[in-house]
mmCIF file of C-alpha atoms in Angstrom:
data_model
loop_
_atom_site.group_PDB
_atom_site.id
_atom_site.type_symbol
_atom_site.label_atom_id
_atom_site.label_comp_id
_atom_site.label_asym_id
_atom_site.label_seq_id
_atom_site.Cartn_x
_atom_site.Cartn_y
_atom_site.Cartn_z
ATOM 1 C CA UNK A 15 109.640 65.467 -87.159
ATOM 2 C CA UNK A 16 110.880 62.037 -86.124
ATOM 3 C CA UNK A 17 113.546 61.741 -83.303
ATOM 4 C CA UNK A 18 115.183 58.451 -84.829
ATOM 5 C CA UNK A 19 117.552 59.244 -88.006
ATOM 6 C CA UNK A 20 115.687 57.055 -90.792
ATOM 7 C CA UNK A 21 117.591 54.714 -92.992
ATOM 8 C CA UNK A 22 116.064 56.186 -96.147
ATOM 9 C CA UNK A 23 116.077 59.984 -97.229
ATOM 10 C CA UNK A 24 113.511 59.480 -99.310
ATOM 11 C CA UNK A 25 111.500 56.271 -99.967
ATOM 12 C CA UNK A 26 108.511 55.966 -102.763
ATOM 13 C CA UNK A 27 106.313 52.751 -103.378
ATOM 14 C CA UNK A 28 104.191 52.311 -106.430
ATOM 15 C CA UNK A 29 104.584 55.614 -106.994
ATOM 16 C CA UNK A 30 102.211 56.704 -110.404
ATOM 17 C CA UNK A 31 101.187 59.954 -111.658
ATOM 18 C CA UNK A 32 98.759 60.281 -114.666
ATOM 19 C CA UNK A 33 97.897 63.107 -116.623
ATOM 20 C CA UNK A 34 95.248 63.632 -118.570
ATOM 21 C CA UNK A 35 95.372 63.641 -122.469
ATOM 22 C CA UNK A 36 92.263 65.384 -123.606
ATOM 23 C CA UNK A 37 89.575 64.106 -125.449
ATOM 24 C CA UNK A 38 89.180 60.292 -126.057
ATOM 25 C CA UNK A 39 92.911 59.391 -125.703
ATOM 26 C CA UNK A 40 93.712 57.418 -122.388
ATOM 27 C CA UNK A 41 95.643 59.110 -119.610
ATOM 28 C CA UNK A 42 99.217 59.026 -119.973
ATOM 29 C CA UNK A 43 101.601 57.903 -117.018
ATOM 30 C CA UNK A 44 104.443 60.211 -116.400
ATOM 31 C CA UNK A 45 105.642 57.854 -113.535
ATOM 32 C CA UNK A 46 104.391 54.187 -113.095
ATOM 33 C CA UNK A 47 104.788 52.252 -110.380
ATOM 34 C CA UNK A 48 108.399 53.834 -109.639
ATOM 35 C CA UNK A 49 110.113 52.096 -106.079
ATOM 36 C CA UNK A 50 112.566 54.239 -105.291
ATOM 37 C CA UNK A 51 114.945 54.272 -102.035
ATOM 38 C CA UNK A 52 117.367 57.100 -101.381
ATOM 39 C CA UNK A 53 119.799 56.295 -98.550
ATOM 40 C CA UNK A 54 120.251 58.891 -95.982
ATOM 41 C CA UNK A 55 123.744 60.704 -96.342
ATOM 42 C CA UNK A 56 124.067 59.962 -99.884
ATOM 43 C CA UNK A 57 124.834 62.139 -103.539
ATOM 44 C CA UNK A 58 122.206 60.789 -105.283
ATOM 45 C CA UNK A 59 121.800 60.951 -109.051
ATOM 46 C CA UNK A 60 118.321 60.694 -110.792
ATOM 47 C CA UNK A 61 118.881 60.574 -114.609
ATOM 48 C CA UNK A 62 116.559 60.145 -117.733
ATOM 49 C CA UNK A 63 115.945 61.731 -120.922
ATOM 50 C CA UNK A 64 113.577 65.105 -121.201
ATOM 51 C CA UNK A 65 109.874 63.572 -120.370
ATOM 52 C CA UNK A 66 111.179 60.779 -118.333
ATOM 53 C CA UNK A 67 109.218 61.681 -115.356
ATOM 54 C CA UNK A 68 112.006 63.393 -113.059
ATOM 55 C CA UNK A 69 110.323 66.587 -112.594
ATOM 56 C CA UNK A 70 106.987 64.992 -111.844
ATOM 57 C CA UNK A 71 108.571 63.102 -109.005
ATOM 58 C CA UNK A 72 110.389 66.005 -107.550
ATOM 59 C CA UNK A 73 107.247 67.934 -107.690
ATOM 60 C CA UNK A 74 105.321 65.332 -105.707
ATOM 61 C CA UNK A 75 108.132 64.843 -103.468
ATOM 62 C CA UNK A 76 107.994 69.195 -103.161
ATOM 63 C CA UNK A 77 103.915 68.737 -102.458
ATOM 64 C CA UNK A 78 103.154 71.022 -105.717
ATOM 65 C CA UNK A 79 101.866 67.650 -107.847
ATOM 66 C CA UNK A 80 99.262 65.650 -106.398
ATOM 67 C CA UNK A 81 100.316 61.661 -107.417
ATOM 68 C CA UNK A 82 97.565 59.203 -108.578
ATOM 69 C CA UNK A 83 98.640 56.228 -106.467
ATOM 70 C CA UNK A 84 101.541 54.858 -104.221
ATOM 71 C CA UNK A 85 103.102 56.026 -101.182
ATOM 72 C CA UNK A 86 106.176 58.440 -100.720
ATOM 73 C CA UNK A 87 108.044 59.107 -97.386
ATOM 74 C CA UNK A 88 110.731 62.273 -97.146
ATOM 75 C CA UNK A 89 112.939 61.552 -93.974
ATOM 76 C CA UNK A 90 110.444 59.092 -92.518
ATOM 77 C CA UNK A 91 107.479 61.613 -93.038
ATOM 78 C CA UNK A 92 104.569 60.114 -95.395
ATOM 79 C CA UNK A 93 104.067 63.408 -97.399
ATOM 80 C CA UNK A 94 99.955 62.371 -96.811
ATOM 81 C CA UNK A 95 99.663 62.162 -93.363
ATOM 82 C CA UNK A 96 102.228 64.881 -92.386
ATOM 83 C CA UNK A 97 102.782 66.909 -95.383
ATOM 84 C CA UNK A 98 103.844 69.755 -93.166
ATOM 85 C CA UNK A 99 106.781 68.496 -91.524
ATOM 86 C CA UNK A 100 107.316 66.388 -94.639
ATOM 87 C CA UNK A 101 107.639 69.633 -96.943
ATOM 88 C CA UNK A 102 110.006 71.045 -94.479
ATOM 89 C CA UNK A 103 112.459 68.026 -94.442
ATOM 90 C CA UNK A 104 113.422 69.046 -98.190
ATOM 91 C CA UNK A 105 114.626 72.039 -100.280
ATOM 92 C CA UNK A 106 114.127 72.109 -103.893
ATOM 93 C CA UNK A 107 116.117 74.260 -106.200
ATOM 94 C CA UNK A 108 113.640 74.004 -109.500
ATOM 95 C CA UNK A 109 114.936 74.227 -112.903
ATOM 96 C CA UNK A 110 113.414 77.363 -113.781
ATOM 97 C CA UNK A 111 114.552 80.875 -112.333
ATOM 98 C CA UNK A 112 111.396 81.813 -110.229
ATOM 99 C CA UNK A 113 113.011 85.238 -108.296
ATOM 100 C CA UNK A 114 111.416 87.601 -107.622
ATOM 101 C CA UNK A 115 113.290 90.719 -109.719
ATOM 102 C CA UNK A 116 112.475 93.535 -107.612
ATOM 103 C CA UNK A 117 113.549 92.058 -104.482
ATOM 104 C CA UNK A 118 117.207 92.008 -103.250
ATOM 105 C CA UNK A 119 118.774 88.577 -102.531
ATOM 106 C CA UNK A 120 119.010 89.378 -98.463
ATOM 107 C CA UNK A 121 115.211 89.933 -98.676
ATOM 108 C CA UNK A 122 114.380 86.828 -100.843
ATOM 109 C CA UNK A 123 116.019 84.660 -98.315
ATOM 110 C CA UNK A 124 115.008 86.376 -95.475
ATOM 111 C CA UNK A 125 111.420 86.174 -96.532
ATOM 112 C CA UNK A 126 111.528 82.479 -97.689
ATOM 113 C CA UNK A 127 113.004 81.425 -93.942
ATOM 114 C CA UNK A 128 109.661 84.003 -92.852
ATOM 115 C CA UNK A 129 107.441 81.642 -94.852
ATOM 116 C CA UNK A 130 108.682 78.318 -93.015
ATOM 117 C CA UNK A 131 108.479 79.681 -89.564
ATOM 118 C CA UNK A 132 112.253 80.016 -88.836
ATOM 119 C CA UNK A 133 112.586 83.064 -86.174
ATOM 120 C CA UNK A 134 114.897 86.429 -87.335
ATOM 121 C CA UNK A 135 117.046 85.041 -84.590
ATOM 122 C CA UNK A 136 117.693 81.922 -86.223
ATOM 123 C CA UNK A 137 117.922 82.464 -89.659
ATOM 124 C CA UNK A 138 121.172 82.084 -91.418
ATOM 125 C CA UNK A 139 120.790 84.888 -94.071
ATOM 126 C CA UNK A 140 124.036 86.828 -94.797
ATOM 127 C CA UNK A 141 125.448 83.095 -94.241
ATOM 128 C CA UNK A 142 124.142 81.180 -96.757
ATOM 129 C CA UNK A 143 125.355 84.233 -99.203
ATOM 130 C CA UNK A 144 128.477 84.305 -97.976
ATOM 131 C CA UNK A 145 128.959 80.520 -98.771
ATOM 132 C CA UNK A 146 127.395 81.176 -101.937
ATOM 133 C CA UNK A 147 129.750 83.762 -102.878
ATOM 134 C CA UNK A 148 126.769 86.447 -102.885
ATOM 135 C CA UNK A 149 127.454 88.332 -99.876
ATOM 136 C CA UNK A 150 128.344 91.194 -101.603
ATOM 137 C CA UNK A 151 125.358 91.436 -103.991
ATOM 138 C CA UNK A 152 122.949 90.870 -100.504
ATOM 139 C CA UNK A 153 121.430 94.750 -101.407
ATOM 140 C CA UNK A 154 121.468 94.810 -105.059
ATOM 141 C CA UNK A 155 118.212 93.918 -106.844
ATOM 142 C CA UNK A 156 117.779 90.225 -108.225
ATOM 143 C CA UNK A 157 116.937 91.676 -111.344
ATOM 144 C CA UNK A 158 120.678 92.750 -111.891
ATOM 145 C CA UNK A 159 122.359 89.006 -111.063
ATOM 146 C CA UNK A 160 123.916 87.183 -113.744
ATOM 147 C CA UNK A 161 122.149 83.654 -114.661
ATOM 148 C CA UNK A 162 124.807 82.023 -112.610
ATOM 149 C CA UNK A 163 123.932 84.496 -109.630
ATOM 150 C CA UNK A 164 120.072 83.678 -109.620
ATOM 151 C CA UNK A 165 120.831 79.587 -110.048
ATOM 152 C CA UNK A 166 123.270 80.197 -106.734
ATOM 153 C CA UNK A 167 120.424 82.310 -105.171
ATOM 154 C CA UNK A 168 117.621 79.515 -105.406
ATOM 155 C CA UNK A 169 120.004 76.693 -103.859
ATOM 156 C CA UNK A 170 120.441 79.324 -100.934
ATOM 157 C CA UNK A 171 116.504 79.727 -101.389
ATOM 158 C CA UNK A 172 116.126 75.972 -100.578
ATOM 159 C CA UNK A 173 118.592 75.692 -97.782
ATOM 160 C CA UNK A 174 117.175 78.452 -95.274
ATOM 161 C CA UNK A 175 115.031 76.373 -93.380
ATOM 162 C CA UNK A 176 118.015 73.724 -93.166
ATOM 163 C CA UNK A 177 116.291 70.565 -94.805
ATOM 164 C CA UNK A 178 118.198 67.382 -94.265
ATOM 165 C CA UNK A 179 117.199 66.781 -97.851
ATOM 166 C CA UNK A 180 118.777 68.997 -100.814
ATOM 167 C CA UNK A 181 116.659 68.517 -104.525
ATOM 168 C CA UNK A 182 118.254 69.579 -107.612
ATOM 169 C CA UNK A 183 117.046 69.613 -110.333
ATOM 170 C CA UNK A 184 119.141 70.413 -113.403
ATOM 171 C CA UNK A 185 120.909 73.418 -110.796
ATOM 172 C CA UNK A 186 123.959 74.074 -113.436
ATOM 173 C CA UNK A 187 121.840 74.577 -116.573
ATOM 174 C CA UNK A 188 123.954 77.636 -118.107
ATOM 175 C CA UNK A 189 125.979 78.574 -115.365
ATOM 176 C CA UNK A 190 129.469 78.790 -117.078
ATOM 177 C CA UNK A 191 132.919 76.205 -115.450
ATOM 178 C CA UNK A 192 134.274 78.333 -112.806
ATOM 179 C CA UNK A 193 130.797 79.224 -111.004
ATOM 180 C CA UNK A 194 129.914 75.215 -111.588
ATOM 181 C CA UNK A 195 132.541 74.006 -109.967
ATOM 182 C CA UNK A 196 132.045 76.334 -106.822
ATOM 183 C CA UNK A 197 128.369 74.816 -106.798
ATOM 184 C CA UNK A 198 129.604 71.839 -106.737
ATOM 185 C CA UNK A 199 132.232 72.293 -103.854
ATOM 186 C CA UNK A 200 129.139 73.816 -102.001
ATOM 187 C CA UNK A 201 126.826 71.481 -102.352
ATOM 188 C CA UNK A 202 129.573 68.429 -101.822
ATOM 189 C CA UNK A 203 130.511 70.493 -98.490
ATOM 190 C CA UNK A 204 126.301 70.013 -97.457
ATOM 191 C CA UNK A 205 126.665 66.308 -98.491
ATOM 192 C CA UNK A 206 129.465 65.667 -95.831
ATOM 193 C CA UNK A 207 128.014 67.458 -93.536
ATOM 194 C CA UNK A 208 125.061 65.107 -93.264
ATOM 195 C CA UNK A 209 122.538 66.655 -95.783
ATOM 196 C CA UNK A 210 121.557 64.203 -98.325
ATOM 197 C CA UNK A 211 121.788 65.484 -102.166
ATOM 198 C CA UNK A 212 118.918 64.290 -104.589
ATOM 199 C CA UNK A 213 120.348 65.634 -108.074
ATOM 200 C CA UNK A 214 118.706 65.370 -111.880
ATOM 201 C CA UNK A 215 121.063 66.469 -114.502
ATOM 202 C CA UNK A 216 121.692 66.068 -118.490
ATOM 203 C CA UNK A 217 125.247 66.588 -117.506
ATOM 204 C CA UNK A 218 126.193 63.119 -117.188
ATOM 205 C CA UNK A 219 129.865 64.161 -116.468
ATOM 206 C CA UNK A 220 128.612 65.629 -113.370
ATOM 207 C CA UNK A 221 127.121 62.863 -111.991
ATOM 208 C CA UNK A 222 129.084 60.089 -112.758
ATOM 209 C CA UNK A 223 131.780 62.482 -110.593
ATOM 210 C CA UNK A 224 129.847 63.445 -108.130
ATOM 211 C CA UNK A 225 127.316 60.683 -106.885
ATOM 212 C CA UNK A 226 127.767 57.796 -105.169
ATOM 213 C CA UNK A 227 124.361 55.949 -106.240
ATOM 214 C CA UNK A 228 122.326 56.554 -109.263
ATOM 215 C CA UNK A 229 118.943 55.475 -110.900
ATOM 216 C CA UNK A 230 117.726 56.306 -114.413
ATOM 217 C CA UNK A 231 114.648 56.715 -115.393
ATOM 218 C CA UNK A 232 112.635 56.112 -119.040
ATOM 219 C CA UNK A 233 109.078 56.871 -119.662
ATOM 220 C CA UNK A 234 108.478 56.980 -116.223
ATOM 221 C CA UNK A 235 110.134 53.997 -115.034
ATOM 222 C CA UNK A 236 113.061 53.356 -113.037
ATOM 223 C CA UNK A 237 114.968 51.060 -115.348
ATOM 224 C CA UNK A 238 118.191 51.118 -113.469
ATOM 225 C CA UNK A 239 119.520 51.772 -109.733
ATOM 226 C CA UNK A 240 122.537 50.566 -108.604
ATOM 227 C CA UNK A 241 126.031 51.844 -107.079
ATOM 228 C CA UNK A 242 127.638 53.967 -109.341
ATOM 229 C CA UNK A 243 130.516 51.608 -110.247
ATOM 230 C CA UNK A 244 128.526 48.709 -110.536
ATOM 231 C CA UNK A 245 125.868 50.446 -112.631
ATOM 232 C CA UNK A 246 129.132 51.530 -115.027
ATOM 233 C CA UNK A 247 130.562 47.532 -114.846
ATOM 234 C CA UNK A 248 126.983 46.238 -116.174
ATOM 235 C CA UNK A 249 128.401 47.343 -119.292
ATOM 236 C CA UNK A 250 131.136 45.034 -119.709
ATOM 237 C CA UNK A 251 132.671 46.734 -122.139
ATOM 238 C CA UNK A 252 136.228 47.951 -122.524
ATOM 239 C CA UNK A 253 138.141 49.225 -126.150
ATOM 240 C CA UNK A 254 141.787 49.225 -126.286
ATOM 241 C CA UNK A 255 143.553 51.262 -129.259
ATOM 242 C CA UNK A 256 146.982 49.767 -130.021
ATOM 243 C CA UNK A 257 149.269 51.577 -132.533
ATOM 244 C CA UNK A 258 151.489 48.919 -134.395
ATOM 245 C CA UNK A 259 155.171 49.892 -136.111
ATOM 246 C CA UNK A 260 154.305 48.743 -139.325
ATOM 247 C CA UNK A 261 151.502 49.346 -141.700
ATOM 248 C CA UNK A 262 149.096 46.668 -142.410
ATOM 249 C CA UNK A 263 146.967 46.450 -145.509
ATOM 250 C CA UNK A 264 144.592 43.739 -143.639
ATOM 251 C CA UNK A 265 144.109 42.676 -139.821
ATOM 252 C CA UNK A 266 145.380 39.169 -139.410
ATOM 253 C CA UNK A 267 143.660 36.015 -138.379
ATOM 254 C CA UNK A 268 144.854 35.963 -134.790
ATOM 255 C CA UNK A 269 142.700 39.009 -134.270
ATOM 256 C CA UNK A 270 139.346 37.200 -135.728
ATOM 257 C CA UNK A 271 138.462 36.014 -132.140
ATOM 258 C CA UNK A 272 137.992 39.755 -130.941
ATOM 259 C CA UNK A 273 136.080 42.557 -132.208
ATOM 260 C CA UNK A 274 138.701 44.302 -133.914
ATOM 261 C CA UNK A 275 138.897 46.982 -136.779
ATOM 262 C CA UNK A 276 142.181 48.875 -138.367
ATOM 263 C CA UNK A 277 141.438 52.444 -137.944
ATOM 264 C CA UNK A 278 144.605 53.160 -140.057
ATOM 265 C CA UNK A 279 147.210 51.585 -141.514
ATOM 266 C CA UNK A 280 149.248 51.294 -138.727
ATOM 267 C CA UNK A 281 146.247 51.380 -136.128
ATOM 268 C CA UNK A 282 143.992 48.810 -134.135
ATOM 269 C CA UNK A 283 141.170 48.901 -131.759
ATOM 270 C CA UNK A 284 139.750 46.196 -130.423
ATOM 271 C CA UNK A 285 136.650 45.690 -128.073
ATOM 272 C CA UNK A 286 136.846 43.289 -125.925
ATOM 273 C CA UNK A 287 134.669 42.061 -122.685
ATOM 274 C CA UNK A 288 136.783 42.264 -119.403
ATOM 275 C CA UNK A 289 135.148 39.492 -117.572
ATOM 276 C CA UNK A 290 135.668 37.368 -120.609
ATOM 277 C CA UNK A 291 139.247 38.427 -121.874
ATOM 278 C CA UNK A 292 142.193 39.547 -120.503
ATOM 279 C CA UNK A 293 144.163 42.398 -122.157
ATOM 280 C CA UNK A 294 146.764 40.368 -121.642
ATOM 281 C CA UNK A 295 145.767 37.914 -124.188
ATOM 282 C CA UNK A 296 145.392 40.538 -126.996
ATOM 283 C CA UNK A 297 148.414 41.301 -126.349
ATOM 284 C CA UNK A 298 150.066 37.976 -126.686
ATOM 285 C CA UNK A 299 148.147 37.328 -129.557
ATOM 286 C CA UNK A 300 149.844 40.518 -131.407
ATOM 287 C CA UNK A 301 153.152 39.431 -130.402
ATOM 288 C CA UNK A 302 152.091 35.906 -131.857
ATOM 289 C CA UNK A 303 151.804 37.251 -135.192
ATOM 290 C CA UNK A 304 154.848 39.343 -135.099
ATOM 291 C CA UNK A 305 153.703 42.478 -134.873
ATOM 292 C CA UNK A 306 155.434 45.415 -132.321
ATOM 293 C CA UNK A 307 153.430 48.087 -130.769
ATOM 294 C CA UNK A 308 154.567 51.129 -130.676
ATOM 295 C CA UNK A 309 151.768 52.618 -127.941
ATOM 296 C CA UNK A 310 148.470 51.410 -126.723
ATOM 297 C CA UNK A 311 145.727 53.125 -124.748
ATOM 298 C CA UNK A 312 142.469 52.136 -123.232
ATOM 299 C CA UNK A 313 138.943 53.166 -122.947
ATOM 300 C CA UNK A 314 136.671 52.911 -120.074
ATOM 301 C CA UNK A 315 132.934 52.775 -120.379
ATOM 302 C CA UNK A 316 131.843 55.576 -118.946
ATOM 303 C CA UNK A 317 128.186 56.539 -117.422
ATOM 304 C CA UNK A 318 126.908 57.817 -120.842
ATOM 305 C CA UNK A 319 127.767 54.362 -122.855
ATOM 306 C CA UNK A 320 125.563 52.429 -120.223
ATOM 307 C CA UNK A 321 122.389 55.728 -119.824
ATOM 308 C CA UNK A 322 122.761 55.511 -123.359
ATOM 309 C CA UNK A 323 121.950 51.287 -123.614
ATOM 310 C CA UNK A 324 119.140 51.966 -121.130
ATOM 311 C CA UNK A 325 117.045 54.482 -122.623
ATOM 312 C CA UNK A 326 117.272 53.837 -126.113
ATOM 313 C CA UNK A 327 113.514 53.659 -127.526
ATOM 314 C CA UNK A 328 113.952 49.750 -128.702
ATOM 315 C CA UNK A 329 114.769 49.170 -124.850
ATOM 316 C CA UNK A 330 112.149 46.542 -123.317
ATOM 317 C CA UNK A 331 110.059 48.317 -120.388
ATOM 318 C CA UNK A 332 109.896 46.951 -116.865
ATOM 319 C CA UNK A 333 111.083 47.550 -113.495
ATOM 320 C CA UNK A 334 114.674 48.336 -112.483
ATOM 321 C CA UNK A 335 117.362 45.219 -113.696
ATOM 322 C CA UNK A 336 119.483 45.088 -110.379
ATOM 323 C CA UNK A 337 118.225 42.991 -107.907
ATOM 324 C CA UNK A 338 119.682 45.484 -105.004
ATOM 325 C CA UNK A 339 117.164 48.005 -106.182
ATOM 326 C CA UNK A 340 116.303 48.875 -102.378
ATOM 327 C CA UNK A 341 119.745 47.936 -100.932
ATOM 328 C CA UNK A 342 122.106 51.124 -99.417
#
């Protein structure tokens, strides 16, 4: 491996992959021409709807999918030229549950550090269980762990030959709230320590809370990629619900201007632009026309309102709309 720390984690150019159809149908991209820059150090959140293309470019990054064009770099590494050291810069916990039943978690690990070269007198074994919270399952058979169990058992899978690079894809697919959140405090532990988190997930919750940059991605191209607050502010879109002390049987002319609506007879809600009004104003304006409010909350877009503008079908294609694409 490289001596100098690279700026990127993971960099891909003109990344495409295309599969073939069958028959007389042309070949279908699953990723086209994605430019994607992960900085090193970071929570990283790749997010698309089912067919997007995330898997694809995890399993390129992962060597098991052979791309059709562009370059792709994992900690400096071109995964062409040096796909050996580039392999071992990056552990993947895969969506699916591939363990081995009949082997006990101790020996899983043990035999995955085996299988990239790290010596019995530097592997971290009954260590990564015991952060894991598996320690004392190490004998039993894998075949006897809970779903949660197995999902914790792969991330400790990918983290034996310590990669400065962490994948995962979709890692808390049915594992219930309590054994999510200690994931989660794991893997956020790894982050600060200096390994840098690549994660796909539908639950957008999770990474709106946990990453600190984030790119979607629609039939397979990177539409979006931004910081995660300004990726939310793109939106510019905020809805204020106001509850008045008397009933109205219409909304008055003062609230034309706005997109308002009475929800009830004694209820508001206005949507308003932030960058373009002031709540302030609103609130003027109600006072204008007499009326008191008796409470008055606020809604925030959120990372779902603006995943949810981006990958709707009647979205235009192209490349991603933020001009710091590459920035970190």
């Amino acid at each position: 491996m490289t001596n100098a720390l690279p700026e990127f984690a993971v960099e891909v150019r003109g990344l495409t992959k295309y599969y073939k159809t069958g028959g007389k149908l042309a070949e279908k991209p699953a990723l086209d021409n994605v430019d994607l820059s992960i900085p090193r150090g970071s929570l990283f959140g790749l997010l698309g709807p089912n067919g997007a293309g995330k898997s694809t470019l995890i399993n390129i990054l992962a060597g098991l999918v052979v791309k059709s064009a562009g370059k792709a770099s994992i900690w400096g590494i071109d995964i062409d030229k040096d796909a050996r050291n580039a392999r071992a810069a990056i552990g993947v916990v895969p969506q699916e549950l591939n363990i081995d039943p009949f082997f006990t978690p101790r020996q899983l690990l043990d035999l995955q550090a085996g299988l990239y070269g790290v010596p019995k007198s530097e592997r971290r074994t009954m260590e990564i269980l015991k952060a894991l919270r598996l320690d004392d399952k190490a004998e039993a058979y894998a075949r006897t762990l809970s779903g949660g169990m197995r999902r914790r058992l792969l991330v400790g899978k990918a983290l034996v030959h310590q990669p400065p690079v962490l994948v995962l894809d979709e890692p808390t697919a049915g594992v219930d709230v309590e054994l999510r959140r200690q994931l989660w405090d794991y893997v956020v532990g790894l982050n600060k320590r200096g390994v840098t988190v690549l994660l796909t997930t539908h639950y957008l919750e999770e990474a709106e809370e946990l990453c600190d940059r984030i790119a979607i991605i629609n039939h397979g191209k990177v539409v979006a990629i931004d910081e995660k607050k300004a990726l939310i502010g793109r939106l510019d879109a905020k809805t204020v619900n106001i509850t008045l002390a008397a009933e109205l049987t219409a909304l008055p002319p003062v609230l034309e201007a706005w997109s308002a609506e009475l929800t009830a007879p004694n209820a508001v809600t206005i949507h308003y632009q932030p960058s373009r009004v002031h709540i302030g104003e609103i609130l003027e304006a109600l006072r204008g026309a007499g009326l008191d409010i008796v409470d008055l909350t606020t809604e925030e877009t959120d990372l779902e309102d603006i995943f949810l503008q981006l990958t709707r079908d009647d979205q235009p294609s192209g490349g991603p709309s933020s001009e710091s694409s590459d920035a970190a």
